[in-house]
Coordinates of C-alpha atoms in Angstrom, one line a residue:
M160 CA -2.0 -5.4 -21.6
D161 CA -4.5 -7.6 -23.2
S162 CA -7.4 -8.4 -20.5
K163 CA -7.9 -12.6 -22.1
L164 CA -3.7 -13.2 -20.8
T165 CA -4.1 -11.5 -17.8
L166 CA -7.5 -13.2 -16.7
I167 CA -5.1 -17.3 -17.9
V168 CA -2.4 -16.0 -16.2
I169 CA -3.8 -15.7 -13.1
T170 CA -6.4 -18.4 -13.2
S171 CA -3.4 -20.2 -13.8
Y172 CA -2.0 -18.9 -10.4
F173 CA -4.6 -19.4 -8.7
L174 CA -4.8 -23.1 -10.0
L175 CA -1.3 -23.7 -8.9
L176 CA -2.1 -23.0 -5.0
F177 CA -4.8 -24.9 -4.8
L178 CA -2.5 -27.5 -5.9
V179 CA -0.6 -26.7 -3.1
S180 CA -3.0 -26.9 -0.7
W181 CA -4.7 -30.5 -1.4
L182 CA -0.6 -31.4 -1.4
T183 CA -0.2 -30.1 1.8
S184 CA -4.2 -30.8 3.2
K185 CA -3.4 -34.5 3.2
N186 CA -2.7 -36.6 6.9
L187 CA -4.4 -33.6 8.9
S188 CA -4.2 -33.4 12.4
S189 CA -6.6 -31.3 15.0
D190 CA -3.5 -28.6 15.5
T191 CA -2.1 -28.9 11.9
F192 CA -4.1 -25.5 10.7
F193 CA -2.4 -23.7 13.9
T194 CA 0.5 -25.3 14.5
G195 CA 1.6 -26.7 11.2
D196 CA 1.8 -29.9 13.1
R197 CA 5.6 -28.2 14.2
K198 CA 6.9 -30.1 11.0
S199 CA 7.7 -26.4 8.2
P200 CA 11.3 -26.8 7.4
W201 CA 13.2 -23.3 8.7
F202 CA 14.5 -22.6 5.0
L203 CA 11.4 -22.7 3.8
V204 CA 9.3 -20.5 6.4
A205 CA 12.5 -17.8 5.9
F206 CA 11.4 -17.5 1.9
G207 CA 7.8 -18.1 2.7
M208 CA 8.2 -14.5 4.7
I209 CA 9.2 -12.5 2.6
G210 CA 6.2 -12.0 0.8
A211 CA 4.6 -11.8 3.7
S212 CA 6.7 -9.3 4.8
L213 CA 6.1 -7.2 0.9
S214 CA 3.2 -6.7 0.5
G215 CA 1.5 -5.4 -2.8
V216 CA 1.3 -2.0 -1.1
T217 CA 5.5 -2.3 -0.6
F218 CA 6.0 -3.8 -3.9
I219 CA 3.8 -0.5 -6.0
S220 CA 4.7 1.8 -2.8
V221 CA 9.0 1.4 -2.5
P222 CA 9.9 1.5 -6.0
G223 CA 7.5 5.0 -6.9
E224 CA 8.9 6.5 -3.5
V225 CA 11.9 6.6 -5.0
G226 CA 10.8 9.9 -6.7
N227 CA 9.9 11.4 -3.4
T228 CA 12.6 10.8 -0.6
N229 CA 15.1 8.7 -2.3
F230 CA 16.8 5.6 -1.1
Y231 CA 15.8 7.1 2.2
Y232 CA 13.4 4.9 3.3
F233 CA 16.5 2.0 3.1
Q234 CA 17.4 3.7 7.1
V235 CA 14.3 2.2 8.0
V236 CA 15.6 -1.7 6.5
L237 CA 19.2 -1.1 8.3
G238 CA 16.7 -1.0 11.4
Y239 CA 15.4 -3.8 10.6
T240 CA 18.1 -6.1 11.0
V241 CA 18.3 -5.0 15.4
G242 CA 15.0 -5.7 16.0
Y243 CA 14.7 -9.7 14.4
A244 CA 17.7 -9.8 16.5
V245 CA 16.1 -9.0 19.4
I246 CA 13.2 -11.5 18.0
A247 CA 15.6 -14.3 17.5
T248 CA 17.3 -14.1 20.6
L249 CA 14.6 -12.7 23.1
L250 CA 10.9 -13.4 21.8
L251 CA 11.8 -16.7 20.1
P252 CA 13.1 -18.4 23.2
L253 CA 10.3 -17.2 25.1
Y254 CA 7.3 -19.0 23.1
Y255 CA 9.4 -21.9 22.6
R256 CA 9.8 -22.5 26.0
L257 CA 5.8 -21.5 26.8
N258 CA 5.2 -23.9 23.8
L259 CA 2.6 -20.8 22.5
V260 CA 0.3 -21.3 19.9
S261 CA -1.1 -17.9 20.4
I262 CA 1.6 -15.4 21.4
Y263 CA -0.7 -13.0 23.4
T264 CA -1.1 -16.5 26.3
Y265 CA 2.1 -15.1 27.3
L266 CA -0.1 -11.8 28.5
E267 CA -2.4 -14.0 30.6
G268 CA -0.1 -15.3 32.8
R269 CA 2.2 -12.8 33.1
F270 CA -0.6 -10.2 34.0
G271 CA -4.0 -11.3 33.8
F272 CA -7.4 -11.3 31.9
W273 CA -7.1 -8.1 30.6
S274 CA -3.8 -7.5 29.3
Y275 CA -4.6 -11.0 27.5
K276 CA -7.1 -9.8 26.5
T277 CA -6.5 -6.2 25.0
G278 CA -2.5 -7.0 23.7
A279 CA -4.8 -9.7 21.3
F280 CA -7.8 -7.3 20.6
F281 CA -4.9 -4.3 19.8
F282 CA -2.9 -7.4 16.9
I283 CA -6.9 -8.4 15.7
L284 CA -8.0 -4.7 15.3
S285 CA -4.8 -3.4 13.0
R286 CA -4.6 -6.6 11.1
T287 CA -7.9 -6.6 9.9
L288 CA -7.4 -2.9 9.3
G289 CA -4.0 -3.3 8.0
S290 CA -4.3 -6.1 5.7
S291 CA -8.1 -4.8 4.2
I292 CA -6.1 -1.8 3.0
R293 CA -3.5 -3.9 1.5
V294 CA -6.1 -6.2 -0.6
F295 CA -7.8 -3.2 -1.3
L296 CA -5.1 -1.2 -2.4
V297 CA -3.8 -3.7 -5.1
A298 CA -7.8 -4.9 -6.3
G299 CA -7.3 -1.7 -7.7
V300 CA -5.3 -2.2 -9.6
L301 CA -6.6 -5.5 -10.6
Q302 CA -9.5 -4.1 -11.2
L303 CA -8.2 -1.8 -13.4
I304 CA -6.0 -4.0 -15.8
L305 CA -8.5 -6.6 -15.6
F306 CA -12.0 -6.8 -13.9
D307 CA -13.3 -3.9 -15.9
H308 CA -12.3 -5.2 -19.4
W309 CA -14.9 -8.0 -18.6
G310 CA -17.5 -5.9 -16.8
I311 CA -17.0 -7.9 -13.5
P312 CA -17.7 -4.5 -10.9
F313 CA -15.0 -4.3 -8.3
W314 CA -17.7 -5.8 -4.9
L315 CA -18.1 -8.9 -7.3
S316 CA -14.2 -9.4 -8.5
V317 CA -12.6 -9.0 -4.9
L318 CA -15.6 -11.4 -3.1
I319 CA -14.3 -13.8 -5.9
T320 CA -10.3 -12.8 -4.9
V321 CA -11.3 -13.5 -1.3
G322 CA -13.2 -16.5 -2.4
L323 CA -9.7 -18.3 -3.5
I324 CA -8.2 -17.1 -0.5
W325 CA -10.5 -19.1 1.7
L326 CA -11.0 -22.1 -0.1
Y327 CA -7.1 -22.5 -0.5
T328 CA -6.4 -21.9 3.2
H329 CA -9.8 -23.3 5.3
R330 CA -8.1 -27.0 5.7
G331 CA -4.6 -26.6 6.4
G332 CA -4.0 -23.4 7.3
I333 CA -0.9 -22.0 8.0
K334 CA 0.8 -25.4 7.1
T335 CA -0.6 -24.5 3.5
V336 CA 0.0 -20.7 3.7
V337 CA 4.0 -21.8 4.6
W338 CA 4.2 -23.1 1.1
T339 CA 1.8 -21.3 -0.5
D340 CA 4.4 -18.0 0.7
T341 CA 7.5 -19.7 -0.9
F342 CA 5.3 -20.5 -4.1
Q343 CA 4.4 -16.3 -4.2
T344 CA 7.5 -15.4 -3.3
F345 CA 9.1 -16.6 -5.6
F346 CA 7.0 -14.9 -8.2
M347 CA 7.3 -11.3 -6.7
L348 CA 10.9 -11.7 -6.7
S349 CA 10.9 -13.3 -10.4
A350 CA 9.0 -9.8 -11.2
V351 CA 11.1 -7.4 -10.0
L352 CA 14.4 -9.5 -11.0
V353 CA 13.0 -9.3 -14.7
S354 CA 11.8 -5.6 -15.1
I355 CA 14.9 -5.1 -13.9
Y356 CA 16.5 -6.4 -16.5
L357 CA 14.3 -5.5 -18.9
I358 CA 14.6 -1.6 -18.1
A359 CA 18.4 -2.2 -17.8
K360 CA 18.3 -3.5 -21.8
D361 CA 16.3 -0.8 -22.5
L362 CA 18.3 1.3 -21.1
D363 CA 22.0 -0.4 -22.6
I364 CA 22.8 -1.5 -19.4
T365 CA 24.9 -4.8 -20.3
S366 CA 26.3 -5.9 -16.8
I367 CA 25.3 -5.8 -13.5
H368 CA 28.8 -3.5 -12.7
Q369 CA 27.5 -0.9 -15.1
L370 CA 24.0 -1.6 -13.8
V371 CA 25.2 -1.0 -10.0
N372 CA 27.4 2.7 -11.2
T373 CA 23.9 3.3 -12.8
V374 CA 21.8 3.5 -10.1
A375 CA 24.6 4.7 -7.9
S376 CA 25.1 7.1 -10.1
E377 CA 21.8 8.5 -9.7
P378 CA 20.9 11.4 -6.9
R379 CA 18.0 9.6 -6.4
S380 CA 20.2 7.3 -4.9
S381 CA 20.9 9.0 -1.9
M382 CA 20.6 7.0 1.2
F383 CA 21.2 9.1 4.7
N384 CA 19.7 11.9 5.7
W385 CA 21.0 13.9 8.8
D386 CA 18.6 16.3 9.6
W387 CA 17.2 16.2 12.4
K388 CA 14.0 18.2 12.1
E389 CA 12.9 15.9 9.1
G390 CA 11.1 12.3 9.5
T391 CA 13.0 10.8 6.6
N392 CA 16.2 11.6 9.3
F393 CA 19.0 8.7 9.9
F394 CA 18.6 7.8 13.5
K395 CA 14.6 8.4 13.3
Q396 CA 13.6 5.8 10.9
F397 CA 17.2 3.2 11.7
F398 CA 15.7 3.1 15.2
S399 CA 11.9 3.0 14.3
G400 CA 12.6 0.4 12.1
A401 CA 14.1 -1.6 14.9
F402 CA 11.1 -1.5 16.4
I403 CA 8.8 -1.5 13.9
V404 CA 10.2 -5.3 13.2
I405 CA 9.9 -6.0 16.8
V406 CA 6.6 -5.2 17.7
M407 CA 5.0 -6.1 13.4
T408 CA 6.5 -9.2 13.2
G409 CA 7.8 -10.5 16.8
L410 CA 4.7 -9.6 18.3
D411 CA 2.7 -10.5 15.6
Q412 CA 0.9 -13.4 15.4
D413 CA 0.9 -13.5 11.3
M414 CA 4.1 -14.1 11.7
M415 CA 4.6 -15.5 14.9
Q416 CA 2.1 -18.5 13.9
K417 CA 4.9 -19.0 10.7
N418 CA 8.2 -19.5 13.0
L419 CA 6.4 -21.2 15.6
T420 CA 5.6 -24.1 12.7
C421 CA 9.7 -24.8 12.6
R422 CA 10.8 -27.6 14.3
N423 CA 12.4 -26.4 17.5
L424 CA 13.8 -22.8 18.9
R425 CA 17.2 -23.0 16.9
D426 CA 15.5 -24.1 14.0
A427 CA 13.4 -21.1 14.3
Q428 CA 16.0 -18.6 14.6
K429 CA 17.9 -20.2 12.0
N430 CA 15.4 -19.1 9.7
M431 CA 15.1 -15.6 11.7
F432 CA 18.8 -15.0 10.7
W433 CA 18.6 -15.9 7.0
F434 CA 14.8 -14.2 6.7
T435 CA 17.4 -11.4 7.4
I436 CA 20.2 -11.2 5.5
I437 CA 17.3 -12.1 1.6
L438 CA 14.7 -8.8 3.3
V439 CA 17.7 -6.4 3.6
A440 CA 19.2 -7.7 -0.1
V441 CA 15.5 -7.6 -1.8
N442 CA 14.0 -3.6 0.0
L443 CA 17.6 -2.9 -2.3
V444 CA 16.9 -4.4 -4.9
F445 CA 13.6 -2.9 -4.9
L446 CA 14.6 0.9 -4.5
A447 CA 17.3 0.1 -7.0
L448 CA 14.0 -1.0 -9.5
G449 CA 12.7 2.4 -8.2
V450 CA 15.6 4.5 -9.6
L451 CA 15.6 2.0 -13.2
L452 CA 12.0 3.3 -13.7
F453 CA 12.0 6.9 -13.1
L454 CA 15.3 6.3 -15.5
H455 CA 13.1 4.8 -18.1
A456 CA 10.8 7.7 -17.9
D457 CA 12.9 10.4 -18.3
V458 CA 14.6 8.6 -21.0
N459 CA 11.7 7.7 -23.1
Q460 CA 10.2 10.8 -22.0
I461 CA 6.9 9.6 -20.2
P462 CA 5.3 11.4 -18.1
V463 CA 5.5 10.3 -14.3
P464 CA 2.2 9.6 -12.7
E465 CA 1.1 12.8 -9.8
R466 CA 1.1 9.6 -7.4
T467 CA 4.4 8.1 -8.0
D468 CA 3.2 4.6 -6.6
D469 CA 1.0 4.7 -10.1
L470 CA 4.4 4.3 -12.0
Y471 CA 5.4 0.8 -12.0
P472 CA 2.0 -0.5 -13.0
M473 CA 1.5 2.1 -15.1
L474 CA 4.9 1.4 -17.1
A475 CA 5.1 -2.3 -16.9
T476 CA 1.1 -2.7 -18.3
S477 CA 0.8 -0.3 -21.2
Y478 CA 4.6 0.7 -21.8
F479 CA 6.5 -2.5 -20.9
S480 CA 6.5 -6.1 -23.2
A481 CA 3.8 -8.4 -23.3
F482 CA 6.0 -10.8 -21.4
A483 CA 7.0 -8.1 -18.8
G484 CA 3.3 -6.9 -17.9
I485 CA 2.8 -11.0 -17.2
V486 CA 5.6 -11.1 -14.7
F487 CA 3.8 -8.1 -13.5
V488 CA 1.0 -9.1 -13.4
L489 CA 1.9 -12.0 -10.9
G490 CA 4.3 -10.1 -9.4
I491 CA 1.6 -8.1 -7.6
T492 CA -1.1 -10.7 -7.2
A493 CA 1.6 -12.7 -5.6
A494 CA 1.8 -10.0 -3.1
A495 CA -0.9 -8.7 -2.5
Y496 CA -2.6 -12.5 -1.0
S497 CA 1.1 -13.8 0.3
S498 CA 0.0 -11.4 2.8
A499 CA -4.4 -11.8 2.9
D500 CA -3.9 -15.7 3.3
S501 CA -1.5 -15.4 6.3
T502 CA -3.8 -12.9 8.0
L503 CA -7.1 -14.7 7.6
T504 CA -5.3 -18.0 9.2
A505 CA -3.9 -15.2 12.2
L506 CA -6.7 -13.7 12.8
T507 CA -8.8 -17.4 12.9
T508 CA -5.9 -18.3 15.1
S509 CA -5.9 -15.3 17.5
F510 CA -9.7 -15.4 17.6
C511 CA -10.2 -19.3 18.7
Y512 CA -7.2 -19.2 21.4
D513 CA -7.2 -16.1 22.8
F514 CA -11.3 -15.1 22.7
L515 CA -13.4 -18.8 22.7
Q516 CA -10.3 -20.7 24.0
I517 CA -10.9 -24.1 22.0
D518 CA -8.0 -25.3 23.4
K519 CA -10.3 -25.5 26.3
H520 CA -13.7 -25.9 26.6
Y521 CA -14.5 -27.7 22.7
D522 CA -13.4 -31.2 21.9
K523 CA -12.1 -32.2 18.4
K524 CA -14.8 -32.1 16.0
E525 CA -16.4 -29.6 18.0
S526 CA -13.3 -27.6 17.6
I527 CA -12.4 -28.4 14.2
Q528 CA -16.2 -26.6 12.7
L529 CA -16.1 -23.7 14.9
R530 CA -12.4 -23.1 13.9
K531 CA -13.7 -23.2 10.1
K532 CA -17.0 -21.1 11.2
V533 CA -14.4 -17.9 12.6
H534 CA -11.9 -18.5 9.0
L535 CA -14.7 -17.8 7.2
F536 CA -16.1 -14.9 9.4
F537 CA -12.9 -13.3 9.1
T538 CA -13.1 -14.3 5.6
M539 CA -16.6 -12.0 5.1
V540 CA -14.9 -9.0 7.5
V541 CA -11.8 -8.4 4.9
F542 CA -13.9 -8.2 2.1
L543 CA -17.0 -6.0 3.7
M544 CA -13.7 -3.5 5.1
I545 CA -12.5 -3.6 1.5
L546 CA -16.0 -2.3 0.4
V547 CA -16.4 0.4 2.7
F548 CA -12.6 1.5 2.1
R549 CA -14.2 1.4 -2.0
W550 CA -16.6 3.6 -0.9
V551 CA -14.8 6.0 1.2
N552 CA -12.3 6.2 -2.0
D553 CA -10.3 9.8 0.2
Q554 CA -7.2 9.4 -0.3
S555 CA -6.1 11.4 2.5
V556 CA -8.6 8.7 5.4
I557 CA -7.2 5.1 3.7
N558 CA -3.5 6.9 4.8
A559 CA -5.5 8.1 8.6
V560 CA -5.9 4.1 8.3
F561 CA -3.4 3.3 7.6
I562 CA -1.9 5.5 10.8
I563 CA -4.1 4.1 13.0
A564 CA -3.0 0.8 12.3
G565 CA 0.3 1.3 13.0
Y566 CA -0.8 2.9 16.1
T567 CA -2.5 0.0 17.4
Y568 CA 1.0 -1.8 17.9
G569 CA 2.5 0.7 20.8
P570 CA 0.1 -0.6 23.6
L571 CA 1.6 -4.2 22.3
L572 CA 5.7 -2.8 23.1
G573 CA 4.8 -1.4 26.2
L574 CA 3.1 -4.5 27.5
Y575 CA 5.8 -6.6 26.0
A576 CA 8.5 -4.7 27.2
F577 CA 7.4 -4.0 30.8
G578 CA 6.1 -7.9 30.9
L579 CA 10.2 -8.5 29.5
F580 CA 12.2 -5.9 31.5
T581 CA 10.5 -5.9 35.2
E582 CA 9.1 -8.1 37.7
Y583 CA 6.5 -6.4 38.6
R584 CA 2.4 -7.2 38.0
V585 CA -0.2 -4.6 37.3
K586 CA -3.6 -4.2 38.5
D587 CA -5.0 -6.1 35.3
R588 CA -8.7 -4.6 35.5
W589 CA -7.0 -0.6 34.1
V590 CA -4.6 -1.8 31.2
P591 CA -7.4 -1.5 28.5
V592 CA -7.5 1.7 29.9
A593 CA -3.5 2.8 29.7
A594 CA -4.0 1.2 26.3
V595 CA -6.6 3.8 24.7
T596 CA -5.0 6.5 26.5
A597 CA -1.0 5.9 24.8
P598 CA -1.9 6.2 21.6
L599 CA -4.3 9.2 22.3
L600 CA -1.8 10.8 23.4
S601 CA 0.8 9.9 21.4
Y602 CA -1.1 11.2 18.7
I603 CA -1.5 14.6 20.3
F604 CA 2.2 15.2 20.2
A605 CA 2.6 13.9 16.9
A606 CA -0.1 16.6 15.7
N607 CA 1.2 19.4 18.0
S608 CA 4.9 17.9 17.8
E609 CA 6.1 20.6 15.6
N610 CA 4.6 23.8 17.6
W611 CA 6.6 22.6 20.9
F612 CA 9.5 20.8 19.8
W613 CA 11.2 23.6 17.4
G614 CA 9.9 22.1 14.0
Y615 CA 10.4 18.5 15.1
R616 CA 8.5 16.2 13.1
F617 CA 7.7 12.7 14.3
G618 CA 7.9 10.2 11.6
F619 CA 7.8 6.1 12.0
E620 CA 9.0 6.4 16.0
I621 CA 5.7 7.8 17.3
L622 CA 6.0 4.0 17.6
I623 CA 8.8 4.4 19.9
L624 CA 6.7 7.1 22.1
N625 CA 3.0 5.2 22.3
G626 CA 5.6 2.2 23.8
L627 CA 7.0 4.3 25.7
L628 CA 3.6 5.8 27.3
M629 CA 1.8 2.6 27.5
F630 CA 5.0 1.7 29.7
L631 CA 4.7 4.6 32.2
G632 CA 1.5 4.0 32.3
L633 CA 2.1 0.1 33.4
W634 CA 4.8 1.6 35.5
L635 CA 2.1 3.7 37.4
L636 CA -1.0 0.7 37.8
R637 CA 1.9 -2.2 38.9
E638 CA 1.4 -3.9 42.2
K639 CA 4.5 -4.8 44.8
E640 CA 3.7 -9.0 43.5
N641 CA 6.5 -9.9 41.4
A642 CA 5.4 -12.9 38.1
T643 CA 5.1 -16.5 38.3
E644 CA 8.2 -18.0 38.0
M645 CA 7.4 -19.3 34.6
F646 CA 6.5 -16.0 33.0
S647 CA 9.7 -14.3 35.1
P648 CA 11.7 -11.5 32.7
R649 CA 14.5 -13.9 33.6

């Protein structure tokens, strides 16, 4: 793919984002950055959240993973529907009733200072690691197809792109992100649909009915695995999907901050309902694209890369038409930065409210200046983390970081479950110890499960065990005193 054309496409894309940022940054109040003034249309939030949920890794990996595990990932997606129902009916009413900006403020009122800081810390740790590595993986693709042709070193290309994200989010914050996410979701989905159309055309598939039959008849479209020992077993993945959504959306400041920009609880619940329907359909489309990519490679005798994640980028930039390549670049850029921009905003919000108490200790002018400094600080942290991943350049280490990021949500799951389903208070100063112990014990179980449990291998459901151990730790730390009425589970 021509590097000049790629540069023009990406430049035009960011110019559009700057235009959106300029339009959404007018008439700002002091709370606009954090709450969007709670005026976001629910349908806009629902559509934009698709882009934030489907990161650049998903954009590349879900189609590629079809070659390894068929459609088994859809079992996880089906579990998502249960998780989103829990968020809409249990968590959103709680957040709106307490009028929260940072959702971790709930933990302070429910348990105390150390529980509150523990929840916020684990979110910041997990999001910093997870988002940095997601941007790193996609930045590598952009470096290969664009920046290497211009002799721009990796560190400079990352600095430029992260700096651009900072520029278009540093004033409008979550209000800007809600709108930019909408455009980025549009570009991402357009890339997938155009790719499907072009591949179908190449394979002489002339109708949607024929396309569905072609995908359904492929062995790779097998959707359910009933082998209880496998990590891709239906029940493991279904229940894991439900809990993954609860913690990575419902207990995640990044995702919930968008929901809390809706005008009221009813709008936020409508947003969650339609978002769920769209997300399930979109994931099915991504999986169908995966089948078509492998069919295209088979028919045209194109060798499949050893890492199946590389199949879509390779075909789009080296074998498809220039138009398809442009659409792919737009899609992967949107996928990468729709996740990064909202993450920077959420990290800034959490740190300002949960650690600096910006709403209690600073006047309006001071709080704005402090918020800008924190936003810039986290931008630099993400930049430095990406460079660290590049320096390590070891796929096993990168996978380990993803696993670590996943483990950090277990303590949050245990904390909120204990807060919502019991009336006990806890010995607050010991909560950080429990929050560290639960993931460590979970890791020990996962590392030895095949020997201890007759060949059983943990998959995503390790999150459930992690949360359960945290819940048990809090049970051991419980006190006779009940929660205050406002923070009571009833």
